[in-house]
C-alpha positions in Angstrom: -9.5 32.4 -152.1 -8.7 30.3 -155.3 -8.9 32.2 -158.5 -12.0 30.3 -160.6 -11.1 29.2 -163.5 -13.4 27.1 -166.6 -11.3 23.8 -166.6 -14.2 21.8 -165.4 -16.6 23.3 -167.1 -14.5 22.5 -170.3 -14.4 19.1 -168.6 -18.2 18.6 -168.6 -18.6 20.0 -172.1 -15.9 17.7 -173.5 -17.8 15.3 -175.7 -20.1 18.3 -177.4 -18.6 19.2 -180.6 -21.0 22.6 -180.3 -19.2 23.9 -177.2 -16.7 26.5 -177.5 -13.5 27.8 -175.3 -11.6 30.5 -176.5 -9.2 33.3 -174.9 -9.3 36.7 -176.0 -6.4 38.8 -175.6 -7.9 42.8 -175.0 -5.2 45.5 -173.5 -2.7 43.0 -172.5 -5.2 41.2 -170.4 -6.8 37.8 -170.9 -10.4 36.6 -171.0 -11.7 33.6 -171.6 -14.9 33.3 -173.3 -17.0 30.2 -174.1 -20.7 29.2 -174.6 -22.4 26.6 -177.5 -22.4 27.8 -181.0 -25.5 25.8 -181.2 -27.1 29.0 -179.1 -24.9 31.7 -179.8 -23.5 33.7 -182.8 -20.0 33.3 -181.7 -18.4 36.1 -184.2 -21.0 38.8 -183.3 -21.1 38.2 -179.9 -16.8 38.6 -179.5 -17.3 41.6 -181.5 -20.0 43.0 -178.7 -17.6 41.9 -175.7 -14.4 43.6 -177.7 -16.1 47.0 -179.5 -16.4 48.5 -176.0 -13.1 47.1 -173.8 -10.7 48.3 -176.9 -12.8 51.7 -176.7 -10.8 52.5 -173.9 -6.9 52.9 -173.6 -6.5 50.9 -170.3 -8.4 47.7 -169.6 -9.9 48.2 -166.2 -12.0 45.3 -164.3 -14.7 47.7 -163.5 -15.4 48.1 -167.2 -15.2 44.4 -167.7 -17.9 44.1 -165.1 -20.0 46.5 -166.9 -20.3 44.7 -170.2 -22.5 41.8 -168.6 -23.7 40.7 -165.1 -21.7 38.9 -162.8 -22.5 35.4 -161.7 -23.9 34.7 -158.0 -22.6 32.3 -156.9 -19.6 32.0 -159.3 -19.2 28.1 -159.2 -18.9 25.4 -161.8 -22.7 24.3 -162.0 -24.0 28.2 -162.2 -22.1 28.9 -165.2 -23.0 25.2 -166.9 -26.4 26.1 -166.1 -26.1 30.1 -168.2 -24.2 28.3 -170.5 -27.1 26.0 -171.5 -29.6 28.7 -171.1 -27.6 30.6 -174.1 -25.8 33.0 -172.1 -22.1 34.0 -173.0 -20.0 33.2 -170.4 -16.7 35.7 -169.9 -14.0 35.2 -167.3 -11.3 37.7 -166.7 -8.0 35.4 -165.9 -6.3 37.8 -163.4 -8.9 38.4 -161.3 -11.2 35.8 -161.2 -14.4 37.4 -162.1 -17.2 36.1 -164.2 -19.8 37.5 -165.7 -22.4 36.2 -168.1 -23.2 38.6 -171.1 -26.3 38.0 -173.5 -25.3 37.1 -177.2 -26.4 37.7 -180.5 -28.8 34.4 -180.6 -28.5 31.6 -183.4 -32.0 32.2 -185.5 -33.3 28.9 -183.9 -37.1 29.9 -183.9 -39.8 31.1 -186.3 -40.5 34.6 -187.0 -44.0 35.4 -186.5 -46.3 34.1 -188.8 -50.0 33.3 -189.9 -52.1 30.3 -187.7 -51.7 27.0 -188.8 -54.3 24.9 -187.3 -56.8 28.2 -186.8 -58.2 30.1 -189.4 -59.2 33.9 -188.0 -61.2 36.1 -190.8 -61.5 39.7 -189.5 -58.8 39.5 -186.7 -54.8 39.7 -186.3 -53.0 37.4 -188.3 -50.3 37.0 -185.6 -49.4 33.4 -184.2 -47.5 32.1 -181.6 -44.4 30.1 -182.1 -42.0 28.3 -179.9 -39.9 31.2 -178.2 -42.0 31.8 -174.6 -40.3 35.4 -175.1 -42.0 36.0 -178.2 -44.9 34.7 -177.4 -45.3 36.9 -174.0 -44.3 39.7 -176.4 -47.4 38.9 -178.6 -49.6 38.8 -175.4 -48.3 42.4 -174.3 -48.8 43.8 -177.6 -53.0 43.1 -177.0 -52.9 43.5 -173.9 -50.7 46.9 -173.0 -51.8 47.4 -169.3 -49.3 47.3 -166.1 -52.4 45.0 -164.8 -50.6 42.0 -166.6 -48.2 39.7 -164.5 -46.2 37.3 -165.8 -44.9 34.4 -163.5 -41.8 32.2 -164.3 -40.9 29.0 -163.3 -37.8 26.6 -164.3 -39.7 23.1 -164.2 -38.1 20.0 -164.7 -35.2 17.7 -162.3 -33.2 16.5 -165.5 -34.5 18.6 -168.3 -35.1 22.3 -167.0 -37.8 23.8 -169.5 -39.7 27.1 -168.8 -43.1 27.7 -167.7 -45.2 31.1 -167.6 -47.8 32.2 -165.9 -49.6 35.0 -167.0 -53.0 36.6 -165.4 -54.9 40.4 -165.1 -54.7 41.0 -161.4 -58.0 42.4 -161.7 -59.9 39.9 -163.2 -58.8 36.9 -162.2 -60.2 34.9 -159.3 -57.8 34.9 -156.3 -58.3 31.6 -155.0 -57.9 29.9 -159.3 -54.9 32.2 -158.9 -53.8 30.3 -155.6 -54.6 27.2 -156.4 -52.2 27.3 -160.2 -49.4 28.9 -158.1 -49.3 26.2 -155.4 -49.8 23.7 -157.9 -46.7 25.0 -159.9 -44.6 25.6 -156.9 -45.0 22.5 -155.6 -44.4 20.5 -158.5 -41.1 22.2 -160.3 -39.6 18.7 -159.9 -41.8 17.8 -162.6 -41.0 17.5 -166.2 -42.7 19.6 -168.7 -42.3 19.2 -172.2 -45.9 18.5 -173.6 -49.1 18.6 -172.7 -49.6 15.1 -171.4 -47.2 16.3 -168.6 -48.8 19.8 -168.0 -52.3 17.4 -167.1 -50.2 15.4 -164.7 -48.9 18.4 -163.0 -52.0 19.8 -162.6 -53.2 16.4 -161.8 -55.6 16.3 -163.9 -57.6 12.6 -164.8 -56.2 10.1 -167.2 -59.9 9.3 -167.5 -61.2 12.9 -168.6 -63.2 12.4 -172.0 -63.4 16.7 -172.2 -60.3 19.1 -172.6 -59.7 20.5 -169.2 -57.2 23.4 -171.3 -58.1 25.3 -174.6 -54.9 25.6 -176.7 -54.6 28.3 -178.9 -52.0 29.8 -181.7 -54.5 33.3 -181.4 -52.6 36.0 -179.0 -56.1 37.5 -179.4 -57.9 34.5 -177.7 -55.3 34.4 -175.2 -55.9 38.3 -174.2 -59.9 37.6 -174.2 -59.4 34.8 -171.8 -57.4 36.8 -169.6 -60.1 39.3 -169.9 -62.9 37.1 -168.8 -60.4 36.1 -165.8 -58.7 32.6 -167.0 -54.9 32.0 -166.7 -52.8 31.3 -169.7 -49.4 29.4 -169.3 -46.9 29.5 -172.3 -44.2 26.5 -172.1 -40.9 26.9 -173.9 -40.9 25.2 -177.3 -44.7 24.8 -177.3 -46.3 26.9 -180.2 -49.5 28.3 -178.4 -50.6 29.3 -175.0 -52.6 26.8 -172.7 -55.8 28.8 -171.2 -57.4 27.3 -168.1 -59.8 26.8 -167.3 -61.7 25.3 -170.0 -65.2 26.0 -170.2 -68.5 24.7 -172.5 -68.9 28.0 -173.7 -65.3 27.8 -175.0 -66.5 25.3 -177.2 -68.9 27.7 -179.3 -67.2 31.3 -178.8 -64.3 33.1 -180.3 -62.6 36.3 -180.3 -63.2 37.0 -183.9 -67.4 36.6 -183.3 -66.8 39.9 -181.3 -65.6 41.8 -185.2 -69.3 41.3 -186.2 -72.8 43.1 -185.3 -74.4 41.5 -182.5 -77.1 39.4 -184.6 -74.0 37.4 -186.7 -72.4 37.0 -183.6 -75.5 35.0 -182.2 -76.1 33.7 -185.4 -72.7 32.3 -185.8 -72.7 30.7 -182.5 -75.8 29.1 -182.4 -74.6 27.7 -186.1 -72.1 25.9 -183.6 -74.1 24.9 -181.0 -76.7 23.4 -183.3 -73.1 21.3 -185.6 -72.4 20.2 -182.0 -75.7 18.7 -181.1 -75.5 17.5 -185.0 -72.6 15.6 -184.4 -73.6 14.4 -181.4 -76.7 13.1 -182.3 -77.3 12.0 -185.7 -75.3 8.8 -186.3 -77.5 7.7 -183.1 -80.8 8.9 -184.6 -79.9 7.2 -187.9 -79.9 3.8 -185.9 -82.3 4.2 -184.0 -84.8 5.2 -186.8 -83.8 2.5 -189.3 -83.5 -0.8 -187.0 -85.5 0.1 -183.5 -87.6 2.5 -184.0 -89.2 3.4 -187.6 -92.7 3.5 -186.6 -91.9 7.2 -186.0 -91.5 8.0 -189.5 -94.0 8.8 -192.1 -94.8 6.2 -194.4 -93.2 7.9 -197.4 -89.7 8.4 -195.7 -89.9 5.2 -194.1 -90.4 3.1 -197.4 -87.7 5.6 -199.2 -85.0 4.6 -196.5 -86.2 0.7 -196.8 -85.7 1.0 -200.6 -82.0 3.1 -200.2 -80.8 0.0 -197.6 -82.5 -2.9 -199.7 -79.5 -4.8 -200.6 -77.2 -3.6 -197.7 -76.3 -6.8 -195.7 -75.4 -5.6 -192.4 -77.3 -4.0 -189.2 -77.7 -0.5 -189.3 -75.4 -0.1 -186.7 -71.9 -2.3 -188.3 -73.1 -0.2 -191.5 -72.8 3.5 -189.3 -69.7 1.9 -187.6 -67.8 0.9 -191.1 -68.4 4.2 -192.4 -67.4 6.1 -189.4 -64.0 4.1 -189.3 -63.8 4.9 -193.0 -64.3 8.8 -192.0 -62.0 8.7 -189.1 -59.2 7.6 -190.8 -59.8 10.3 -194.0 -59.7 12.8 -190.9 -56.4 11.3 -189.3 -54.9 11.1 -192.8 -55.6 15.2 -193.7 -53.5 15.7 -190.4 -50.6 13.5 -191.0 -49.9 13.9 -194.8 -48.2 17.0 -196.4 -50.1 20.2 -196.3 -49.8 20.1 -200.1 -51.3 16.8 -201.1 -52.9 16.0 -198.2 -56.4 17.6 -198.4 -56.6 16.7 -202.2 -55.6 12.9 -201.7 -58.1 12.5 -198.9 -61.0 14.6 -200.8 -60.2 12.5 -203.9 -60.1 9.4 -202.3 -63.4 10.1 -199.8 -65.4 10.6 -203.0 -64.4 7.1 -204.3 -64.4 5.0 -201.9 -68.0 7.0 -201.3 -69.4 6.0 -204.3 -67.5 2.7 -204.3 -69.2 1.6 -201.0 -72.6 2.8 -202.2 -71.9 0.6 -205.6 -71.2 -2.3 -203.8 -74.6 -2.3 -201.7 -72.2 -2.1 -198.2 -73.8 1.2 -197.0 -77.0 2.4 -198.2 -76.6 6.4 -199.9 -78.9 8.0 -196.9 -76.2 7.0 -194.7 -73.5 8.7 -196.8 -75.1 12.0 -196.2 -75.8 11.6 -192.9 -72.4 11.2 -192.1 -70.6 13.8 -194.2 -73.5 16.1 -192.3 -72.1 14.7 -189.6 -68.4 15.2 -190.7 -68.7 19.2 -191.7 -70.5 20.1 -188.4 -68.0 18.4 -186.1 -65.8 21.2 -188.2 -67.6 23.5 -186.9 -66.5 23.6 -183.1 -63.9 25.6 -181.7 -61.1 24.0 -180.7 -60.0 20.4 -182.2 -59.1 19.0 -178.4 -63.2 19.9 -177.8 -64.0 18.4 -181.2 -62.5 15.0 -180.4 -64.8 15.0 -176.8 -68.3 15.2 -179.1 -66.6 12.8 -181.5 -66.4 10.4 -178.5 -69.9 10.9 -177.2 -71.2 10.1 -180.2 -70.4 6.7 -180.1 -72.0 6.4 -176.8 -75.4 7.3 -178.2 -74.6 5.6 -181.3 -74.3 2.0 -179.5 -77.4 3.0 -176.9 -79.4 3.9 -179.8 -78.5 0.3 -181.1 -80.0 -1.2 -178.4 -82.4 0.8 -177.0 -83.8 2.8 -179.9 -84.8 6.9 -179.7 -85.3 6.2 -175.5 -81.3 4.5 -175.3 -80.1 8.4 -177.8 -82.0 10.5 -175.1 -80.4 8.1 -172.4 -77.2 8.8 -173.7 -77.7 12.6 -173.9 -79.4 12.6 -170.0 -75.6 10.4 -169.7 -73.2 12.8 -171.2 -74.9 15.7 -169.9 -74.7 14.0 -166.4 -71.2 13.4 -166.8 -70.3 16.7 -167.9 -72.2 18.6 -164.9 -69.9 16.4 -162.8 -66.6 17.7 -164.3 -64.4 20.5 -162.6 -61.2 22.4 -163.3 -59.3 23.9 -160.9 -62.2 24.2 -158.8 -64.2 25.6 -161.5 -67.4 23.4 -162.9 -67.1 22.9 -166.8 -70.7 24.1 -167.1 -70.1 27.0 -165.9 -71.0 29.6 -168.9 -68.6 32.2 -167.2 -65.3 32.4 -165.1 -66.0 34.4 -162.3 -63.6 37.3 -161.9 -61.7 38.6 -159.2 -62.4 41.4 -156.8 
């Protein structure tokens, strides 16, 4: 049997200036050592493999075997394979065996720090990151029960990236539980690097207007969804875990509602639920009132809104529309800026082209507050990916109310909730208040 050896490995490796090959001389015996500095803490990790062979005075293969584990099958693509996984790879010269040792990692990811896209007032400050090993970590630390079972999976036929599932035993549903595991299983030919790719292994509609996932930074959400019997699935490099299924009532509830009595905890939610139908509804109403239907207004307020859009020269609805293009783009531009300048340029300039529109006679002042109403309760959901769905429906009702008046904004509301009663996940209806739980 030939004795292996790491010339084609080295071979492969050639053109990366981060790969390293070395041979360490220990008791009069050789071993060659190599892995990507990129990954590995090359001095610490030659001091791990040497501190306990020089312990002894005669090297012996049996200790050598001991430091790590050896490689099954011992070829040239298993070792490429560890060595891109961040393994240390060590291969004793005279006898041909190989084993893969785990190094003292390069610092490549955050530590664990606050959220930074959700804000949480009377919970844990703890967010995920992008190490999957952390963030399972995070999830054991709320949820410390042998109930808990973590599934891997290496997806991906040119670019191998990891995928967890993890689930309660108890409380999940056994055939959601079947159904995500065939799903995976079946597709780990499929790449998985983002969340575009995660819908189109799960198959999920190009064409969906609502979030089929919640994302979330909160390890607490993620414990509270395995508690109500969802699945969460944590992707390497991704920084928070992907619950599924996604549900309306996901769009009004959170973990840190359950730190308050009962009445704030209702309170607070039906504060949502009242933003959402806010959102959805008043650009729409707005349009309807001023250009189809403001016989339904009292003379007083009728004659006040006249007076407010007296010099505006556009339809009510190209009016809404400008303004809400306006708004969208302030929103966009809060994202995409620095953190530092970014909420004060956009609050700064919102308040001047505000009054600068109003000046100018393009919008009329009643539609200015309408819309800011309209922009702080959209703030109010939970979940930006469920925000963006009510921000779509509202210009559905927006352009029915247009044409149609208050009858085409409760056509469009009889629409979107037909739509959304139509709309499964996994098997599970998105109107469904509850996940049902396992046996």
């Amino acid at each position: 049997m030939p004795v292996l050896t790491l010339d084609a490995v080295k071979d492969h490796f050639s053109s990366n200036p981060d790969y390293v090959y070395q041979r360490v001389h220990i008791g009069g015996e050789v071993i060659s050592v190599t892995g990507l500095k990129s990954l590995i803490n090359f001095p610490q990790s030659l001091h791990l493999l040497r501190e306990p062979l020089l312990a002894h005075e005669t090297f012996s293969t049996e200790q050598f075997i001991g430091l790590g584990q050896p490689l099954l099958p011992a070829n040239t693509d298993t070792i490429i394979n560890e060595i891109l996984d961040g393994m240390l790879i060590a291969l004793h010269d005279a006898s041909g065996e190989c084993i893969r040792i785990i190094p003292v990692p390069q610092p490549l990811s955050r530590q664990v720090s606050t959220p930074l896209t959700e804000n949480n007032v009377r919970g844990s400050s703890s967010a995920f990151n992008e190490d999957i090993d952390t963030n399972v970590g995070l999830l054991r630390k709320h949820l410390n029960t042998s109930n808990l079972k973590i599934d891997h999976y290496s997806c991906g036929s040119i670019v191998k990236n990891t995928v967890m599932l993890c689930y309660l035993q108890q409380t999940i549903d056994p055939v959601l539980l079947r159904t995500i595991t065939e799903t995976l299983e079946s597709q780990l030919e499929t790449e998985v690097s983002n969340l575009r790719e995660l819908s189109k292994l799960f198959k999920f509609s190009n064409l969906s207007f609502v979030s089929r996932y919640l994302a979330t930074e909160l390890p607490q959400m993620a414990a509270r969804a395995l508690k109500d019997g969802k699945a969460v699935i944590f992707i390497e490099r991704i920084p928070f875990a992907i619950i599924l299924p996604s549900l309306i009532s996901d769009m009004f509830m959170t973990e840190d509602d359950l730190n308050h009595p009962p009445v704030f905890t209702i309170l607070l939610r039906s504060l949502r639920i009242i933003g959402a139908l806010m959102t959805l509804i008043a650009p729409g109403l707005y349009v309807a009132i001023v250009s189809v239907n403001p016989d339904v207004l009292r003379y007083e307020l009728a004659h006040t809104i006249a007076i407010s859009r007296l010099d505006v020269p556009y339809p009510a609805i190209i009016e809404a529309l400008l303004l809400l293009l306006i708004l969208e783009l302030i929103m966009e531009a809060i994202i995409r800026l620095p953190s530092s300048i970014g909420p004060t340029v956009t609050m700064v300039g919102g308040i001047v082209l505000g009054e600068a529109v109003v000046q100018a006679k393009l919008v009329s002042s009643l539609l200015i507050i309408v819309l800011a109403a309209v922009t702080i309760s959209n703030a109010t959901v939970v979940g930006f990916q469920n925000s963006y769905s009510i921000r779509l429906f509202k210009y559905l009702l927006l352009f029915l109310s247009a044409l149609f008046g208050v009858t085409g904004m409760l056509s469009g509301i009889i629409i979107v909730c037909a739509y959304l009663s139509g709309v499964t996940t996994l098997g599970v209806p998105y109107l469904q208040l509850k996940q049902p739980k396992g046996e």
